[in-house]
Amino acid sequence: MHEEIKDMLKKNNLSITGSREKILGLFLNQEGALAHGDIEKKAGEKFDRVTVYRTLQIFVEKGIIHTIPTADNSIRYALCKDNCSEGHHHDQHIHFQCTNCHNTYCLDDIVTPDIKLPKGYVSSHIEVVVEGTCKNCKSPVA
Amino acid sequence: MHEEIKDMLKKNNLSITGSREKILGLFLNQEGALAHGDIEKKAGEKFDRVTVYRTLQIFVEKGIIHTIPTADNSIRYALCKDNCSEGHHHDQHIHFQCTNCHNTYCLDDIVTPDIKLPKGYVSSHIEVVVEGTCKNCKSPVA
DNA sequence: ACAAAAAAAGCAACAATGTTGCAAAATAAT
DNA sequence: ATTATTTTGCAACATTGTTGCTTTTTTTGT
């Protein structure tokens, strides 16, 4: 596990430091996505706020994590799959945000649908965020 | 036009004040969506920052405007169509964000697609944001 | 049109979030 | 092991968002 982290950093030409190992570890041990605030809380006592910002920024640049848009002013980040690389995110999966537990999940098996746009519009990337109740919060009603 | 604004406020049981008229006017004269910062710049010299926050908040509550999620930590707002009402937004259209001019548009005629979710997930609302080049920025290449 | 009641605006103070430059420390390269 | 490079932490600052309270504006009822 710990070797896996180091390997990922090496593969991306990143030097191996405590904060990068720690933060990448958080993502690997986490099913859902993490907001900046979550990371600060979980790792933050040991690291400066600025370091967390810079680490997330470089992870996004390197294609290790990707951002998930939200309407609540707190970008969430999640691990990319192998097909992402520096400067080229190739995520075509959708995201799911649970209105109960407020976790955000990547549904890696659900591909974004094709969308027919009006004349003149050209699509380069599609983001789909589904809100609702996740499998862990499913109400046991019926 | 000015009467239209007053009517909209009255219809939503909002008292008619300078800031509400001004901010609602901005949305009516605007094709795309507006971020909080845009509104502060365009209307802000006359109004307190707090007033802008509270005005946007109450417009969302009343179903006059809706939010559009982004991955850049700046929620955007756009006018709702008539089918929205207090506490019940019924937007099923998609949003388009131009990577060139950075405007965000509601594509009111494009309905969000159905998405098949994994077992256990229940959808209550779907957000689709398409990135690309808008009709105004379309490159005249071909 | 006026007075009383209700609602909104403005102000101040504060909290949280994000950014920048630079010196010290850690990591990588030779 | 020493040097060069990169990263960290710190401090200071800028921006964004929030809260309580007083004053002003708008609405309501007469």
Coordinates of N, CA, C and O in Angstrom, one line a residue, chain B:
Chain B
M1 N -40.9 47.1 -19.5 CA -39.7 46.4 -19.0 C -39.6 46.6 -17.5 O -39.5 45.6 -16.7
H2 N -39.7 47.8 -17.1 CA -39.6 48.1 -15.7 C -40.8 47.6 -14.9 O -40.7 47.1 -13.8
E3 N -41.9 47.7 -15.6 CA -43.1 47.1 -15.0 C -43.1 45.6 -14.9 O -43.5 45.0 -13.9
E4 N -42.4 45.0 -15.9 CA -42.3 43.6 -15.8 C -41.5 43.1 -14.6 O -41.9 42.1 -13.9
I5 N -40.5 43.9 -14.3 CA -39.7 43.6 -13.1 C -40.5 43.7 -11.8 O -40.6 42.8 -11.0
K6 N -41.3 44.8 -11.7 CA -42.1 44.9 -10.5 C -43.1 43.8 -10.4 O -43.4 43.3 -9.3
D7 N -43.7 43.5 -11.5 CA -44.7 42.4 -11.5 C -44.1 41.1 -11.0 O -44.7 40.4 -10.2
M8 N -42.9 40.8 -11.5 CA -42.3 39.6 -11.1 C -42.1 39.5 -9.6 O -42.3 38.5 -8.9
L9 N -41.6 40.7 -9.1 CA -41.4 40.7 -7.6 C -42.7 40.6 -6.9 O -42.8 39.8 -5.9
K10 N -43.7 41.3 -7.3 CA -45.0 41.2 -6.7 C -45.6 39.8 -6.7 O -46.0 39.2 -5.7
K11 N -45.5 39.1 -7.8 CA -46.0 37.8 -8.0 C -45.3 36.8 -7.0 O -45.9 35.8 -6.6
N12 N -44.1 37.2 -6.6 CA -43.4 36.3 -5.6 C -43.5 36.8 -4.2 O -42.7 36.3 -3.4
N13 N -44.4 37.7 -4.0 CA -44.5 38.3 -2.6 C -43.2 38.9 -2.1 O -42.9 38.7 -0.9
L14 N -42.5 39.6 -2.9 CA -41.3 40.3 -2.5 C -41.6 41.8 -2.5 O -42.2 42.3 -3.5
S15 N -41.2 42.5 -1.5 CA -41.4 43.9 -1.5 C -40.4 44.5 -2.6 O -39.4 44.0 -2.9
I16 N -40.9 45.6 -3.1 CA -40.1 46.2 -4.2 C -39.1 47.2 -3.7 O -39.4 48.2 -3.2
T17 N -37.8 46.8 -3.9 CA -36.8 47.7 -3.5 C -35.8 47.9 -4.6 O -35.7 47.2 -5.6
G18 N -35.0 48.9 -4.4 CA -34.0 49.3 -5.4 C -33.1 48.2 -5.8 O -32.9 47.9 -7.0
S19 N -32.6 47.5 -4.8 CA -31.6 46.4 -5.1 C -32.2 45.3 -5.9 O -31.6 44.7 -6.8
R20 N -33.4 44.9 -5.5 CA -34.1 43.8 -6.2 C -34.4 44.1 -7.6 O -34.3 43.3 -8.5
E21 N -34.9 45.4 -7.8 CA -35.2 45.8 -9.2 C -33.9 45.7 -10.0 O -33.9 45.2 -11.2
K22 N -32.9 46.3 -9.5 CA -31.6 46.4 -10.2 C -31.1 45.0 -10.6 O -30.7 44.7 -11.7
I23 N -31.0 44.1 -9.6 CA -30.4 42.8 -9.8 C -31.3 41.9 -10.7 O -30.8 41.3 -11.6
L24 N -32.6 42.0 -10.5 CA -33.4 41.3 -11.4 C -33.3 41.8 -12.8 O -33.3 41.0 -13.8
G25 N -33.2 43.1 -13.0 CA -33.0 43.7 -14.3 C -31.7 43.2 -14.9 O -31.7 42.9 -16.1
L26 N -30.6 43.0 -14.2 CA -29.4 42.5 -14.7 C -29.6 41.1 -15.4 O -29.2 40.9 -16.5
F27 N -30.4 40.3 -14.7 CA -30.7 38.9 -15.2 C -31.5 39.0 -16.5 O -31.3 38.3 -17.4
L28 N -32.5 39.9 -16.5 CA -33.4 40.0 -17.7 C -32.6 40.5 -18.9 O -33.0 40.2 -20.0
N29 N -31.6 41.3 -18.7 CA -30.8 41.9 -19.8 C -29.6 41.1 -20.2 O -28.7 41.6 -20.8
Q30 N -29.6 39.9 -19.7 CA -28.4 39.1 -19.8 C -28.7 37.7 -20.4 O -29.6 37.0 -19.9
E31 N -28.0 37.4 -21.5 CA -28.3 36.1 -22.1 C -27.8 34.9 -21.2 O -28.5 33.9 -21.0
G32 N -26.6 35.1 -20.7 CA -26.0 34.0 -20.0 C -26.2 34.0 -18.5 O -27.1 34.8 -18.0
A33 N -25.5 33.3 -17.7 CA -25.6 33.2 -16.3 C -24.6 34.2 -15.7 O -23.7 34.7 -16.3
L34 N -24.9 34.6 -14.4 CA -24.1 35.5 -13.7 C -23.5 34.9 -12.4 O -24.3 34.2 -11.7
A35 N -22.3 35.1 -12.2 CA -21.7 34.7 -10.9 C -21.9 35.8 -9.9 O -22.1 37.0 -10.3
H36 N -21.8 35.5 -8.6 CA -22.0 36.5 -7.6 C -21.0 37.7 -7.9 O -21.4 38.9 -7.8
G37 N -19.8 37.4 -8.2 CA -18.8 38.5 -8.5 C -19.3 39.4 -9.6 O -19.1 40.6 -9.5
D38 N -19.8 38.8 -10.7 CA -20.3 39.7 -11.8 C -21.3 40.7 -11.3 O -21.3 41.8 -11.7
I39 N -22.2 40.1 -10.5 CA -23.3 41.0 -10.0 C -22.8 42.1 -9.1 O -23.2 43.3 -9.3
E40 N -21.9 41.8 -8.3 CA -21.3 42.8 -7.4 C -20.7 43.9 -8.3 O -20.8 45.1 -8.0
K41 N -20.0 43.5 -9.3 CA -19.3 44.4 -10.2 C -20.3 45.3 -10.9 O -20.2 46.5 -11.0
K42 N -21.3 44.7 -11.4 CA -22.3 45.4 -12.3 C -23.2 46.3 -11.5 O -23.7 47.3 -11.9
A43 N -23.6 45.8 -10.3 CA -24.6 46.6 -9.5 C -24.0 47.0 -8.2 O -24.6 47.8 -7.5
G44 N -22.8 46.5 -7.9 CA -22.3 46.6 -6.5 C -22.0 47.9 -6.0 O -22.0 48.2 -4.8
E45 N -21.6 48.9 -6.8 CA -21.2 50.2 -6.3 C -22.3 50.9 -5.6 O -22.1 51.7 -4.7
K46 N -23.5 50.5 -5.9 CA -24.7 51.1 -5.3 C -25.2 50.4 -4.1 O -25.9 50.9 -3.3
F47 N -24.8 49.1 -4.0 CA -25.4 48.3 -2.9 C -24.3 47.6 -2.1 O -23.2 47.3 -2.6
D48 N -24.6 47.3 -0.9 CA -23.8 46.6 0.0 C -23.6 45.2 -0.4 O -24.5 44.6 -1.0
R49 N -22.4 44.6 -0.2 CA -22.2 43.2 -0.5 C -23.2 42.3 0.1 O -23.7 41.4 -0.5
V50 N -23.5 42.6 1.3 CA -24.5 41.7 2.1 C -25.8 41.7 1.4 O -26.5 40.7 1.3
T51 N -26.2 42.9 0.9 CA -27.5 43.0 0.2 C -27.5 42.1 -1.0 O -28.5 41.4 -1.3
V52 N -26.4 42.1 -1.8 CA -26.4 41.2 -3.0 C -26.5 39.7 -2.6 O -27.3 39.0 -3.2
Y53 N -25.8 39.3 -1.5 CA -25.9 38.0 -1.1 C -27.3 37.6 -0.7 O -27.9 36.6 -1.1
R54 N -28.0 38.5 0.1 CA -29.3 38.2 0.5 C -30.3 38.2 -0.6 O -31.3 37.5 -0.6
T55 N -30.1 39.1 -1.6 CA -31.0 39.2 -2.7 C -30.9 37.9 -3.5 O -32.0 37.3 -3.9
L56 N -29.7 37.5 -3.8 CA -29.6 36.2 -4.6 C -30.2 35.1 -3.8 O -30.9 34.2 -4.4
Q57 N -30.0 35.0 -2.6 CA -30.5 33.9 -1.7 C -32.0 33.9 -1.8 O -32.6 32.8 -2.0
I58 N -32.6 35.0 -1.7 CA -34.1 35.0 -1.7 C -34.7 34.7 -3.1 O -35.7 34.1 -3.2
F59 N -33.9 35.2 -4.1 CA -34.4 34.9 -5.5 C -34.3 33.4 -5.8 O -35.2 32.8 -6.4
V60 N -33.3 32.7 -5.2 CA -33.2 31.3 -5.4 C -34.4 30.6 -4.6 O -35.1 29.7 -5.2
E61 N -34.6 31.0 -3.4 CA -35.7 30.5 -2.6 C -37.1 30.6 -3.3 O -37.9 29.7 -3.3
K62 N -37.3 31.7 -3.9 CA -38.6 32.0 -4.6 C -38.7 31.4 -5.9 O -39.7 31.5 -6.6
G63 N -37.6 30.8 -6.4 CA -37.7 30.2 -7.7 C -37.6 31.1 -8.9 O -38.0 30.9 -10.0
I64 N -37.0 32.3 -8.6 CA -36.8 33.3 -9.7 C -35.5 33.0 -10.5 O -35.4 33.1 -11.7
I65 N -34.5 32.5 -9.8 CA -33.2 32.1 -10.4 C -32.8 30.7 -9.9 O -33.4 30.3 -8.8
H66 N -31.9 30.1 -10.6 CA -31.4 28.8 -10.1 C -29.9 28.8 -10.2 O -29.3 29.6 -10.9
T67 N -29.3 27.9 -9.5 CA -27.8 27.8 -9.5 C -27.3 26.8 -10.5 O -28.0 25.9 -10.9
I68 N -26.1 27.1 -11.0 CA -25.5 26.2 -11.9 C -24.2 25.8 -11.3 O -23.3 26.6 -11.0
P69 N -23.9 24.4 -11.2 CA -22.7 24.0 -10.5 C -21.5 24.2 -11.4 O -21.6 24.1 -12.7
T70 N -20.4 24.5 -10.8 CA -19.1 24.7 -11.6 C -18.0 24.1 -10.8 O -18.1 23.8 -9.6
A71 N -16.8 23.9 -11.4 CA -15.7 23.4 -10.7 C -14.7 24.5 -10.5 O -13.5 24.2 -10.3
D72 N -15.1 25.7 -10.4 CA -14.1 26.8 -10.2 C -14.5 27.7 -9.0 O -14.2 28.8 -8.9
N73 N -15.3 27.1 -8.1 CA -15.6 27.8 -6.9 C -16.3 29.1 -7.2 O -16.0 30.1 -6.5
S74 N -17.2 29.2 -8.1 CA -18.0 30.4 -8.3 C -19.3 30.0 -8.8 O -19.5 29.9 -10.0
I75 N -20.3 29.8 -8.0 CA -21.6 29.4 -8.4 C -22.2 30.4 -9.4 O -22.0 31.6 -9.2
R76 N -22.8 29.9 -10.4 CA -23.4 30.9 -11.3 C -25.0 30.8 -11.2 O -25.5 29.7 -10.8
Y77 N -25.6 31.9 -11.5 CA -27.1 32.0 -11.3 C -27.7 32.3 -12.7 O -27.1 33.1 -13.4
A78 N -28.9 31.8 -12.9 CA -29.6 32.2 -14.1 C -31.1 32.2 -13.9 O -31.6 31.5 -13.0
L79 N -31.8 32.9 -14.7 CA -33.2 33.0 -14.5 C -33.9 31.7 -14.7 O -33.5 30.9 -15.6
C80 N -34.9 31.4 -13.9 CA -35.7 30.2 -14.1 C -36.9 30.5 -15.1 O -37.3 31.7 -15.2
K81 N -37.3 29.5 -15.7 CA -38.5 29.6 -16.5 C -39.7 29.6 -15.6 O -39.6 29.3 -14.4
D82 N -40.9 29.7 -16.3 CA -42.1 29.9 -15.5 C -42.5 28.7 -14.6 O -43.2 28.9 -13.6
N83 N -42.0 27.6 -14.9 CA -42.4 26.4 -14.2 C -41.8 26.2 -12.8 O -42.1 25.3 -12.1
C84 N -40.9 27.2 -12.4 CA -40.4 27.1 -11.1 C -41.2 28.0 -10.1 O -41.8 29.0 -10.5
S85 N -41.3 27.5 -8.9 CA -42.0 28.3 -7.9 C -41.4 28.1 -6.6 O -40.4 27.3 -6.5
E86 N -41.9 28.8 -5.6 CA -41.2 28.8 -4.3 C -41.0 27.4 -3.8 O -41.9 26.6 -3.7
G87 N -39.7 27.1 -3.5 CA -39.4 25.8 -3.0 C -39.3 24.7 -4.0 O -39.0 23.6 -3.6
H88 N -39.7 25.0 -5.2 CA -39.7 23.9 -6.2 C -39.1 24.3 -7.5 O -39.8 24.9 -8.3
H89 N -37.9 24.0 -7.7 CA -37.3 24.2 -9.0 C -37.6 23.0 -9.9 O -37.4 21.9 -9.5
H90 N -38.0 23.3 -11.1 CA -38.3 22.2 -12.0 C -37.4 22.3 -13.3 O -38.0 22.1 -14.4
D91 N -36.2 22.5 -13.1 CA -35.3 22.7 -14.2 C -34.8 21.3 -14.7 O -34.2 20.6 -14.0
Q92 N -35.1 21.1 -15.9 CA -34.6 19.8 -16.5 C -33.8 20.1 -17.7 O -33.5 19.2 -18.5
H93 N -33.4 21.4 -17.9 CA -32.6 21.7 -19.0 C -31.1 21.5 -18.7 O -30.7 21.4 -17.5
I94 N -30.3 21.6 -19.7 CA -28.8 21.4 -19.5 C -28.2 22.8 -19.5 O -28.8 23.8 -20.0
H95 N -26.9 22.9 -19.1 CA -26.2 24.1 -19.2 C -24.9 23.9 -20.0 O -24.4 22.8 -20.1
F96 N -24.6 25.1 -20.6 CA -23.4 25.1 -21.5 C -22.4 26.1 -21.1 O -22.8 27.3 -20.9
Q97 N -21.2 25.7 -20.9 CA -20.1 26.7 -20.5 C -19.1 26.8 -21.6 O -18.4 25.8 -22.0
C98 N -18.9 28.0 -22.1 CA -18.0 28.2 -23.2 C -16.6 28.4 -22.7 O -16.3 29.2 -21.8
T99 N -15.7 27.6 -23.2 CA -14.3 27.7 -22.7 C -13.6 28.8 -23.3 O -12.5 29.2 -22.9
N100 N -14.2 29.5 -24.2 CA -13.5 30.7 -24.9 C -14.0 32.0 -24.2 O -13.2 32.7 -23.6
C101 N -15.3 32.2 -24.2 CA -15.8 33.5 -23.6 C -16.2 33.3 -22.2 O -16.5 34.3 -21.5
H102 N -16.2 32.1 -21.7 CA -16.5 31.8 -20.3 C -17.9 32.2 -19.9 O -18.2 32.4 -18.7
N103 N -18.8 32.4 -20.9 CA -20.2 32.5 -20.5 C -20.8 31.2 -20.3 O -20.4 30.2 -20.8
T104 N -21.9 31.2 -19.5 CA -22.6 30.0 -19.2 C -24.1 30.3 -19.7 O -24.7 31.3 -19.3
Y105 N -24.6 29.3 -20.5 CA -25.9 29.5 -21.0 C -26.9 28.3 -20.5 O -26.4 27.2 -20.4
C106 N -28.1 28.7 -20.4 CA -29.1 27.6 -20.2 C -29.6 27.2 -21.6 O -30.0 28.0 -22.3
L107 N -29.5 25.9 -21.9 CA -30.1 25.4 -23.1 C -31.4 24.9 -22.8 O -31.6 23.7 -22.5
D108 N -32.4 25.8 -22.8 CA -33.7 25.4 -22.3 C -34.5 24.3 -23.0 O -35.4 23.7 -22.5
D109 N -34.1 24.1 -24.3 CA -34.8 23.1 -25.1 C -34.2 21.7 -25.0 O -34.7 20.8 -25.5
I110 N -33.0 21.6 -24.4 CA -32.4 20.3 -24.3 C -32.6 19.8 -22.9 O -32.2 20.3 -21.9
V111 N -33.4 18.7 -22.9 CA -33.8 18.1 -21.6 C -32.7 17.1 -21.1 O -32.0 16.4 -21.9
T112 N -32.5 17.0 -19.8 CA -31.5 16.1 -19.3 C -31.9 14.7 -19.6 O -33.1 14.3 -19.5
P113 N -30.9 13.9 -20.0 CA -31.2 12.5 -20.4 C -31.5 11.6 -19.2 O -31.2 12.0 -18.0
D114 N -32.1 10.5 -19.4 CA -32.3 9.5 -18.4 C -30.9 8.8 -18.2 O -30.2 8.5 -19.1
I115 N -30.6 8.5 -16.9 CA -29.4 7.8 -16.6 C -29.7 6.6 -15.8 O -30.4 6.6 -14.8
K116 N -29.2 5.5 -16.3 CA -29.4 4.2 -15.5 C -28.3 4.1 -14.4 O -27.1 4.0 -14.7
L117 N -28.8 4.1 -13.2 CA -27.9 4.0 -12.1 C -27.7 2.6 -11.6 O -28.5 1.7 -11.8
P118 N -26.6 2.3 -10.9 CA -26.3 1.0 -10.3 C -27.4 0.8 -9.2 O -28.0 1.7 -8.7
K119 N -27.6 -0.5 -8.9 CA -28.5 -0.9 -7.9 C -28.3 -0.1 -6.6 O -27.2 0.0 -6.1
G120 N -29.4 0.3 -6.0 CA -29.3 1.0 -4.7 C -29.2 2.5 -4.8 O -29.5 3.2 -3.8
Y121 N -28.9 3.0 -5.9 CA -28.9 4.5 -6.1 C -30.3 5.0 -6.6 O -30.8 4.4 -7.5
V122 N -30.8 6.0 -6.0 CA -32.0 6.6 -6.4 C -31.8 8.1 -6.8 O -31.3 8.9 -6.0
S123 N -32.2 8.4 -8.0 CA -31.9 9.8 -8.5 C -33.1 10.7 -8.2 O -34.3 10.4 -8.3
S124 N -32.8 11.9 -7.7 CA -33.8 12.9 -7.5 C -33.7 14.1 -8.5 O -34.6 14.8 -8.8
H125 N -32.5 14.3 -9.0 CA -32.2 15.5 -9.8 C -30.9 15.2 -10.6 O -30.0 14.7 -10.1
I126 N -30.9 15.7 -11.8 CA -29.7 15.5 -12.7 C -29.2 16.8 -13.2 O -30.0 17.6 -13.7
E127 N -28.0 17.0 -13.0 CA -27.3 18.3 -13.6 C -26.4 17.9 -14.7 O -25.5 17.0 -14.5
V128 N -26.6 18.5 -15.8 CA -25.7 18.3 -17.0 C -25.0 19.6 -17.4 O -25.7 20.6 -17.6
V129 N -23.7 19.7 -17.4 CA -23.0 20.9 -17.8 C -22.1 20.5 -18.9 O -21.2 19.6 -18.7
V130 N -22.3 21.0 -20.1 CA -21.5 20.7 -21.3 C -20.5 21.8 -21.4 O -20.8 23.0 -21.4
E131 N -19.2 21.5 -21.6 CA -18.2 22.5 -21.9 C -17.9 22.4 -23.4 O -17.9 21.4 -24.0
G132 N -17.5 23.6 -23.9 CA -17.1 23.6 -25.3 C -17.1 25.0 -25.9 O -16.9 26.0 -25.1
T133 N -17.4 25.2 -27.1 CA -17.4 26.5 -27.8 C -18.8 26.9 -28.1 O -19.6 26.1 -28.7
C134 N -19.2 28.1 -27.7 CA -20.6 28.5 -27.9 C -20.8 29.1 -29.3 O -19.9 29.3 -30.0
K135 N -22.0 29.3 -29.6 CA -22.4 29.8 -31.0 C -21.7 31.1 -31.3 O -21.4 31.3 -32.5
N136 N -21.5 31.9 -30.3 CA -20.9 33.2 -30.6 C -19.4 33.1 -30.8 O -18.8 34.0 -31.5
C137 N -18.8 32.1 -30.3 CA -17.3 32.0 -30.4 C -16.9 30.9 -31.4 O -15.7 30.6 -31.5
K138 N -17.9 30.4 -32.1 CA -17.6 29.3 -33.0 C -16.5 29.7 -34.0 O -16.6 30.8 -34.6
S139 N -15.5 28.9 -34.1 CA -14.4 29.3 -35.0 C -14.8 29.2 -36.4 O -15.5 28.2 -36.8
P140 N -14.5 30.1 -37.3 CA -15.0 30.1 -38.7 C -14.1 29.3 -39.6 O -13.9 29.6 -40.7
V141 N -13.6 28.2 -39.0 CA -12.6 27.4 -39.8 C -13.2 26.7 -41.0 O -12.8 27.0 -42.1
A142 N -14.2 25.9 -40.8 CA -14.7 25.2 -41.9 C -15.9 25.9 -42.5 O -16.9 26.1 -41.9

